[in-house]
Short mmCIF file of C-alpha atoms in Angstrom, two decimals:
data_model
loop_
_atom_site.label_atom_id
_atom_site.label_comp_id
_atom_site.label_asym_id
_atom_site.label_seq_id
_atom_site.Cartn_x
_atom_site.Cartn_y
_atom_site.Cartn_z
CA UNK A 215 -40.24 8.31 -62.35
CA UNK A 216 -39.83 9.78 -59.33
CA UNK A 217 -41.68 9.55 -56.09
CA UNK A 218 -41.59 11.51 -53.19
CA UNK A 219 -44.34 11.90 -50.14
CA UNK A 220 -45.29 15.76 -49.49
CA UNK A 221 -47.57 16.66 -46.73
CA UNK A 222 -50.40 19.61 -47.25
CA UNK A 223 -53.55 20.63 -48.59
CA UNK A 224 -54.05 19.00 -52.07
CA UNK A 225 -55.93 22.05 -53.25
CA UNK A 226 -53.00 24.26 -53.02
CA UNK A 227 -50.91 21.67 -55.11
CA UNK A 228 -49.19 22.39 -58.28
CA UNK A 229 -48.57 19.40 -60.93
CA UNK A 230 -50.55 18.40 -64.30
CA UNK A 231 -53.31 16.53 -62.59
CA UNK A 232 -54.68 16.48 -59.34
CA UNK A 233 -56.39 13.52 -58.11
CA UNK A 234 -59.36 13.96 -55.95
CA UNK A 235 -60.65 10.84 -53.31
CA UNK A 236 -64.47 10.30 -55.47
CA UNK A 237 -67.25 8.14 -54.77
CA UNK A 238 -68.72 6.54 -57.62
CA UNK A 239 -71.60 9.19 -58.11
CA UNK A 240 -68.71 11.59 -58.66
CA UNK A 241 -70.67 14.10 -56.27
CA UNK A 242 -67.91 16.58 -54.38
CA UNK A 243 -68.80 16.54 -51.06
CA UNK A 244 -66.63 16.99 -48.02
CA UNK A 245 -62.59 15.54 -47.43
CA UNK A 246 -60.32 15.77 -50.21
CA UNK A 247 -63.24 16.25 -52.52
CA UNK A 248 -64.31 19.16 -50.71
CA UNK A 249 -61.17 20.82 -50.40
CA UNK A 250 -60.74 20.83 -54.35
CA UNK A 251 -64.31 22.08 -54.70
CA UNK A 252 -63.99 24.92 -52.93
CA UNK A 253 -60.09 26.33 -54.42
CA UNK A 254 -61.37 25.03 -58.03
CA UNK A 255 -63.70 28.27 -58.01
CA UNK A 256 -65.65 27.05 -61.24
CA UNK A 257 -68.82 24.28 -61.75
CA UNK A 258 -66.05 21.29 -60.90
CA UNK A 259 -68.87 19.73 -59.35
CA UNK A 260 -70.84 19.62 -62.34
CA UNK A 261 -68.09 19.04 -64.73
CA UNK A 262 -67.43 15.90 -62.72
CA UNK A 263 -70.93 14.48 -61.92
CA UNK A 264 -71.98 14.91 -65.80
CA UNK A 265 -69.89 11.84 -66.34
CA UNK A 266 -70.87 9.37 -63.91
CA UNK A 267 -71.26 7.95 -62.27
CA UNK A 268 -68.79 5.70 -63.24
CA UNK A 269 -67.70 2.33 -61.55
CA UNK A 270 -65.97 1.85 -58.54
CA UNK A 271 -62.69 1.78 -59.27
CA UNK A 272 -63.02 3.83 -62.07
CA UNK A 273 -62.10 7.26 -63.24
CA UNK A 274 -63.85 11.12 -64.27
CA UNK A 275 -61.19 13.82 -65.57
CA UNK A 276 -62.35 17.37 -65.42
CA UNK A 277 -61.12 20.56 -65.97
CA UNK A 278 -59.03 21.72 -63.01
CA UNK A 279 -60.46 25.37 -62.89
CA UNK A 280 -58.46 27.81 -60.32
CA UNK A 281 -56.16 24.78 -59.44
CA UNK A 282 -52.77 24.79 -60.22
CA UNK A 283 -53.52 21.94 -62.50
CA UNK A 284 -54.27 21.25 -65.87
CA UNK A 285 -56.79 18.43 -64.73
CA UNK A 286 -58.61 16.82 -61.99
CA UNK A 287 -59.05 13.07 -62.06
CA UNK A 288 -61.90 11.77 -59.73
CA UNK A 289 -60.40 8.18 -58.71
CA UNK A 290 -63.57 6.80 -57.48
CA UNK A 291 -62.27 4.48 -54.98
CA UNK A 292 -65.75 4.79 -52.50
CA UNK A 293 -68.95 3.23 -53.60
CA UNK A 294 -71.78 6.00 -53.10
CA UNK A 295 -74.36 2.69 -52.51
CA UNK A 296 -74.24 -0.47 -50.03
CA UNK A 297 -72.00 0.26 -47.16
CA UNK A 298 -69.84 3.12 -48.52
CA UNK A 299 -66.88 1.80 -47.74
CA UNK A 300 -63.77 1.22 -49.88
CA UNK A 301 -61.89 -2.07 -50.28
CA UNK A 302 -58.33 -3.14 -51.16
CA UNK A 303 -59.03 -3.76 -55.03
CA UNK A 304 -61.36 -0.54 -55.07
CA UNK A 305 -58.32 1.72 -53.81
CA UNK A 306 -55.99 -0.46 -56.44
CA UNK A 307 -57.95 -0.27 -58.83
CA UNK A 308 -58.70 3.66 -58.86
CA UNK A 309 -55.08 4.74 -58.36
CA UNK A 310 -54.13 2.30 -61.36
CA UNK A 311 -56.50 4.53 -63.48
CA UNK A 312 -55.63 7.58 -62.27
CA UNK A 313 -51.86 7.11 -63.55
CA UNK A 314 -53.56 5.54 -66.83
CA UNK A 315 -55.41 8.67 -67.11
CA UNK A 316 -52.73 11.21 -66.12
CA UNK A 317 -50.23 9.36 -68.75
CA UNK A 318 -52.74 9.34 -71.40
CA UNK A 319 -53.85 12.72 -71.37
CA UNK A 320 -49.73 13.51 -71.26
CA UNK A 321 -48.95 14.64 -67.82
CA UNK A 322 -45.58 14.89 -66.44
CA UNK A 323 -46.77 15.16 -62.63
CA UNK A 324 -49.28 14.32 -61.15
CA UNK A 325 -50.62 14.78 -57.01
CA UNK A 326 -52.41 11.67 -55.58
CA UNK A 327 -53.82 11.41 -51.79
CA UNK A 328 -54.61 8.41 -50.16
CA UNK A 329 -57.54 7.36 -51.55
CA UNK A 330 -60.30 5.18 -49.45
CA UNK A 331 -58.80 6.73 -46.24
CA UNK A 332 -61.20 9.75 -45.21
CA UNK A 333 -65.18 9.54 -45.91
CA UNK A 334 -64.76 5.94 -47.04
CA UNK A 335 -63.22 4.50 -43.72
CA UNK A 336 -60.05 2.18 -45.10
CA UNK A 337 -57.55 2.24 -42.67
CA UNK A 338 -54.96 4.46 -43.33
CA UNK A 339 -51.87 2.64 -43.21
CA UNK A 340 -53.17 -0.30 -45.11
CA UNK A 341 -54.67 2.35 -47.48
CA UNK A 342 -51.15 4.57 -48.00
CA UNK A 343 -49.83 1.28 -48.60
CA UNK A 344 -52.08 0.13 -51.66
CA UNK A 345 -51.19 3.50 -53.13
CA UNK A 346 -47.70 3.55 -52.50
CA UNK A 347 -47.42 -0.24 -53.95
CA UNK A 348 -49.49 0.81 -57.10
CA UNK A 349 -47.07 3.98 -57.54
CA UNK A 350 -43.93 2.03 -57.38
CA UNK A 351 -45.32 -0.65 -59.81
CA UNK A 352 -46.54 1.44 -62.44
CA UNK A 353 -44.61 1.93 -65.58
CA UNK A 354 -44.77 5.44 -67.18
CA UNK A 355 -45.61 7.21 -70.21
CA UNK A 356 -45.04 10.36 -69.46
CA UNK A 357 -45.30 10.58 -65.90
CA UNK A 358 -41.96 12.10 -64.15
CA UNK A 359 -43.24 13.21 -61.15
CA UNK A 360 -45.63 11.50 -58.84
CA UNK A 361 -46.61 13.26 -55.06
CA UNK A 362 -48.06 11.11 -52.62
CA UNK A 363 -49.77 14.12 -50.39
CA UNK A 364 -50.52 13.70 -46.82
CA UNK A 365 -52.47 16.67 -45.15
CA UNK A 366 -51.81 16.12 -41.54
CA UNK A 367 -48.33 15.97 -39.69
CA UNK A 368 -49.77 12.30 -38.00
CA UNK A 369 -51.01 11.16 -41.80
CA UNK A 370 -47.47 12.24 -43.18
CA UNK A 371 -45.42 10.36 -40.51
CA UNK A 372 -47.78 7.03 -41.78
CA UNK A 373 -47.11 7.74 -45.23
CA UNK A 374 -42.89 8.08 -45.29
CA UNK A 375 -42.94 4.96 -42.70
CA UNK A 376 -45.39 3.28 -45.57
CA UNK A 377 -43.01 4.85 -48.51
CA UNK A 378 -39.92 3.74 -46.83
CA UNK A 379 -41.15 -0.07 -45.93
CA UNK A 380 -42.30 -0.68 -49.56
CA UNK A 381 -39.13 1.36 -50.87
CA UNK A 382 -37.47 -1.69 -48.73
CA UNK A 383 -39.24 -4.53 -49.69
CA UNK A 384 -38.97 -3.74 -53.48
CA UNK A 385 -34.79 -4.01 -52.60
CA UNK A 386 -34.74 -7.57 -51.31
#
């Protein structure tokens, strides 16, 4: 499978699935959520929150609309309750599922942001990292191509420097 980091605006993305940063109510609000809402041009919003909400952790998959996708998958990896805030396990566990859910529904690339990071306050770095490390231990189906998408030019610097150390590790 192969990997790469791309920095820009998720919504403009082209791959099989998308996968939007959700909370567990699966309601599109601002961030990368927002940003899909608005280019999806259809009830996305609805589509998604029909099926929660779901658990943290867990996973919605929509229609993708006027995205340049087949599907979204909501990776809720933000708990709309308590503190809001995402964890280690909840970012783990969501970007797990969201390759599950790409592979089963036969995708062959797939666009994933850093979840936890915006709205849901997980450091960055630490956060990129989780994703990254779930990426590179994942063993596909059908998945070829997997995008790691920063949006800003300071969140893409993070995210090759976070690519490049696990890259490393995985070596020695």
């Amino acid at each position: 499978m192969e990997f790469t980091v791309v920095q820009g605006d998720i919504a403009e993305a082209s791959a099989d699935a998308l996968v939007n940063a959700a909370g567990t109510s699966l309601r599109m609000g601002s961030g990368v959520a927002g940003a899909l809402r608005r280019a999806a041009n259809g009830p996305i919003t609805d589509a998604a929150t029909e099926q929660g909400p779901v658990d943290l952790g867990g996973v919605a998959v929509t229609d993708a609309f006027d995205l340049d996708a087949e599907v979204v998958i909501h990776a809720a990896a933000m708990p709309h309750y308590g503190d809001g805030r995402a964890t280690e396990e909840s970012i783990r566990e969501a970007t797990r599922n969201a390759l599950s859910a790409a592979d089963e529904r036969g995708c062959a690339s797939l666009v994933i942001p850093a979840l936890g990071c915006g709205v849901a306050g997980f450091d960055l770095e630490e956060g990129a990292r989780i994703v990254v490390e779930e990426i590179r231990g994942y063993d596909p189906e059908t998945l070829r191509d997997v995008r790691f998408i920063a949006h800003s030019e300071a969140e893409y610097g993070t995210a090759c420097r976070v690519a490049d150390a696990v890259r490393e590790e995985r070596v020695e």
